[in-house]
Short mmCIF file of C-alpha atoms in Angstrom, two decimals:
data_model
loop_
_atom_site.label_atom_id
_atom_site.label_comp_id
_atom_site.label_asym_id
_atom_site.label_seq_id
_atom_site.Cartn_x
_atom_site.Cartn_y
_atom_site.Cartn_z
CA UNK A 1437 -198.79 -210.29 46.26
CA UNK A 1438 -200.35 -213.61 47.11
CA UNK A 1439 -199.47 -216.77 45.25
CA UNK A 1440 -201.63 -217.13 42.15
CA UNK A 1441 -201.90 -213.36 41.70
CA UNK A 1442 -202.27 -211.97 38.20
CA UNK A 1443 -199.19 -210.86 36.26
CA UNK A 1444 -199.14 -208.36 33.39
CA UNK A 1445 -195.79 -207.92 31.65
CA UNK A 1446 -197.16 -205.16 29.40
CA UNK A 1447 -198.55 -202.71 31.95
CA UNK A 1448 -197.55 -199.06 31.74
CA UNK A 1449 -197.41 -196.59 34.61
CA UNK A 1450 -196.89 -192.83 34.67
CA UNK A 1451 -196.82 -190.96 37.94
CA UNK A 1452 -195.14 -189.04 40.67
CA UNK A 1453 -196.03 -187.96 44.23
CA UNK A 1454 -199.26 -186.20 43.27
CA UNK A 1455 -200.87 -189.15 41.49
CA UNK A 1456 -200.54 -191.65 38.68
CA UNK A 1457 -202.22 -193.19 35.67
CA UNK A 1458 -201.65 -196.80 34.69
CA UNK A 1459 -202.75 -199.14 31.94
CA UNK A 1460 -202.94 -202.85 32.71
CA UNK A 1461 -202.29 -202.51 36.45
CA UNK A 1462 -203.05 -205.33 38.87
CA UNK A 1463 -205.37 -204.70 41.84
CA UNK A 1464 -203.90 -204.62 45.35
CA UNK A 1465 -205.41 -208.04 46.12
CA UNK A 1466 -203.97 -209.48 42.87
CA UNK A 1467 -207.33 -210.69 41.53
CA UNK A 1468 -208.13 -208.11 38.82
CA UNK A 1469 -206.48 -206.27 35.96
CA UNK A 1470 -207.51 -202.69 35.18
CA UNK A 1471 -207.50 -201.39 31.63
CA UNK A 1472 -207.10 -197.88 33.06
CA UNK A 1473 -206.49 -196.70 36.62
CA UNK A 1474 -206.23 -193.06 37.69
CA UNK A 1475 -205.13 -192.47 41.29
CA UNK A 1476 -204.57 -189.42 43.44
CA UNK A 1477 -201.84 -189.12 46.05
CA UNK A 1478 -204.34 -190.40 48.63
CA UNK A 1479 -204.94 -194.12 47.95
CA UNK A 1480 -208.67 -193.57 48.62
CA UNK A 1481 -209.08 -191.24 45.63
CA UNK A 1482 -209.23 -193.15 42.33
CA UNK A 1483 -211.03 -194.06 39.12
CA UNK A 1484 -210.62 -197.57 37.76
CA UNK A 1485 -211.90 -199.56 34.78
CA UNK A 1486 -211.50 -203.27 35.63
CA UNK A 1487 -211.43 -205.82 32.81
CA UNK A 1488 -211.22 -209.24 34.49
CA UNK A 1489 -211.41 -211.18 37.75
CA UNK A 1490 -214.29 -210.98 40.25
CA UNK A 1491 -214.93 -207.31 39.28
CA UNK A 1492 -214.91 -207.88 35.49
CA UNK A 1493 -216.45 -204.93 33.68
CA UNK A 1494 -216.69 -202.74 36.79
CA UNK A 1495 -216.00 -199.02 36.65
CA UNK A 1496 -215.22 -197.78 40.14
CA UNK A 1497 -214.88 -194.17 41.26
CA UNK A 1498 -213.89 -193.48 44.85
CA UNK A 1499 -213.64 -190.08 46.52
CA UNK A 1500 -212.65 -189.57 50.17
CA UNK A 1501 -214.57 -186.27 50.07
CA UNK A 1502 -217.70 -185.21 48.24
CA UNK A 1503 -218.44 -186.57 44.75
CA UNK A 1504 -220.19 -183.95 42.61
CA UNK A 1505 -221.64 -184.29 39.13
CA UNK A 1506 -222.77 -181.12 37.40
CA UNK A 1507 -224.19 -181.32 33.91
CA UNK A 1508 -226.85 -180.14 31.43
CA UNK A 1509 -226.00 -176.43 31.35
CA UNK A 1510 -226.53 -176.33 27.57
CA UNK A 1511 -229.78 -178.33 27.51
CA UNK A 1512 -233.38 -177.16 27.56
CA UNK A 1513 -235.83 -177.79 30.41
CA UNK A 1514 -237.48 -180.66 28.50
CA UNK A 1515 -234.23 -182.57 27.70
CA UNK A 1516 -232.98 -185.47 29.79
CA UNK A 1517 -230.06 -183.95 31.70
CA UNK A 1518 -228.73 -187.01 33.54
CA UNK A 1519 -229.57 -190.66 33.05
CA UNK A 1520 -228.68 -193.94 34.75
CA UNK A 1521 -229.73 -197.09 32.93
CA UNK A 1522 -228.92 -200.43 34.56
CA UNK A 1523 -229.62 -203.09 31.92
CA UNK A 1524 -229.82 -205.77 34.64
CA UNK A 1525 -229.62 -205.73 38.42
CA UNK A 1526 -230.71 -203.28 41.11
CA UNK A 1527 -229.78 -199.64 41.56
CA UNK A 1528 -228.89 -198.79 45.15
CA UNK A 1529 -228.59 -195.22 46.41
CA UNK A 1530 -227.48 -195.38 50.03
CA UNK A 1531 -226.58 -192.80 52.67
CA UNK A 1532 -225.05 -194.74 55.59
CA UNK A 1533 -225.14 -191.78 57.94
CA UNK A 1534 -227.39 -189.17 56.35
CA UNK A 1535 -230.52 -188.41 54.36
CA UNK A 1536 -231.42 -188.90 50.73
CA UNK A 1537 -233.12 -185.80 49.31
CA UNK A 1538 -234.78 -185.61 45.90
CA UNK A 1539 -235.45 -182.01 44.87
CA UNK A 1540 -237.15 -180.91 41.64
CA UNK A 1541 -240.12 -178.98 40.27
CA UNK A 1542 -241.95 -182.34 40.01
CA UNK A 1543 -241.02 -185.83 41.20
CA UNK A 1544 -242.52 -188.90 39.53
CA UNK A 1545 -242.21 -192.45 40.85
CA UNK A 1546 -243.29 -195.03 38.31
CA UNK A 1547 -243.02 -198.82 38.63
CA UNK A 1548 -243.61 -200.58 35.32
CA UNK A 1549 -243.40 -204.35 35.24
CA UNK A 1550 -244.71 -207.15 33.05
CA UNK A 1551 -247.35 -208.09 35.65
CA UNK A 1552 -248.93 -206.99 38.92
CA UNK A 1553 -246.26 -208.82 40.96
CA UNK A 1554 -243.44 -206.66 39.53
CA UNK A 1555 -244.99 -203.18 39.26
CA UNK A 1556 -245.00 -202.07 42.89
CA UNK A 1557 -243.79 -199.11 44.93
CA UNK A 1558 -243.06 -199.85 48.58
CA UNK A 1559 -242.57 -197.15 51.22
CA UNK A 1560 -241.23 -198.60 54.47
CA UNK A 1561 -240.28 -196.30 57.34
CA UNK A 1562 -239.11 -199.22 59.56
CA UNK A 1563 -240.64 -198.01 62.81
CA UNK A 1564 -240.57 -194.31 61.88
CA UNK A 1565 -243.33 -192.38 60.14
CA UNK A 1566 -244.47 -191.60 56.61
CA UNK A 1567 -245.84 -188.06 56.33
CA UNK A 1568 -247.80 -186.82 53.32
CA UNK A 1569 -248.24 -183.06 53.14
CA UNK A 1570 -250.04 -181.55 50.17
CA UNK A 1571 -252.90 -179.27 49.20
CA UNK A 1572 -254.56 -182.25 47.50
CA UNK A 1573 -254.11 -186.02 47.89
CA UNK A 1574 -255.82 -188.40 45.47
CA UNK A 1575 -256.04 -192.17 45.87
CA UNK A 1576 -257.09 -193.91 42.67
CA UNK A 1577 -257.22 -197.67 43.33
CA UNK A 1578 -258.87 -199.84 40.70
CA UNK A 1579 -258.49 -202.93 42.90
CA UNK A 1580 -258.33 -202.48 46.66
CA UNK A 1581 -257.75 -199.50 48.95
CA UNK A 1582 -257.12 -200.35 52.58
CA UNK A 1583 -256.60 -197.68 55.24
CA UNK A 1584 -255.92 -198.96 58.75
#
């Protein structure tokens, strides 16, 4: 580890060749301490709850393969089955080499802000195309509607 790296004299580690769990482990770069770290035999497969350093409060899950979440089997159709609530900051869903597909019976996009400068939805195809296909399309603009 680099000079100035964190030290934890009270960390605990349990593991063998198939994986490990540790409490109070130090990150590979020596800058963070994890309350809990769960690692598979492949170093790219882990779950970590970091408590200090530049990633203070981060919970990181990394999977070298697919990452699947299945939930809500016992809920009704009207219950919220999965929720992400970022109290501050952006939410980024990114597919570096693929598509993002949203599939549901209905899809609602709603931007709610304190004023007209923060309640916007922007669709930008960056040189591609935006296609709308529907039996009915309704534009309801109380201010301005501009079609070019």
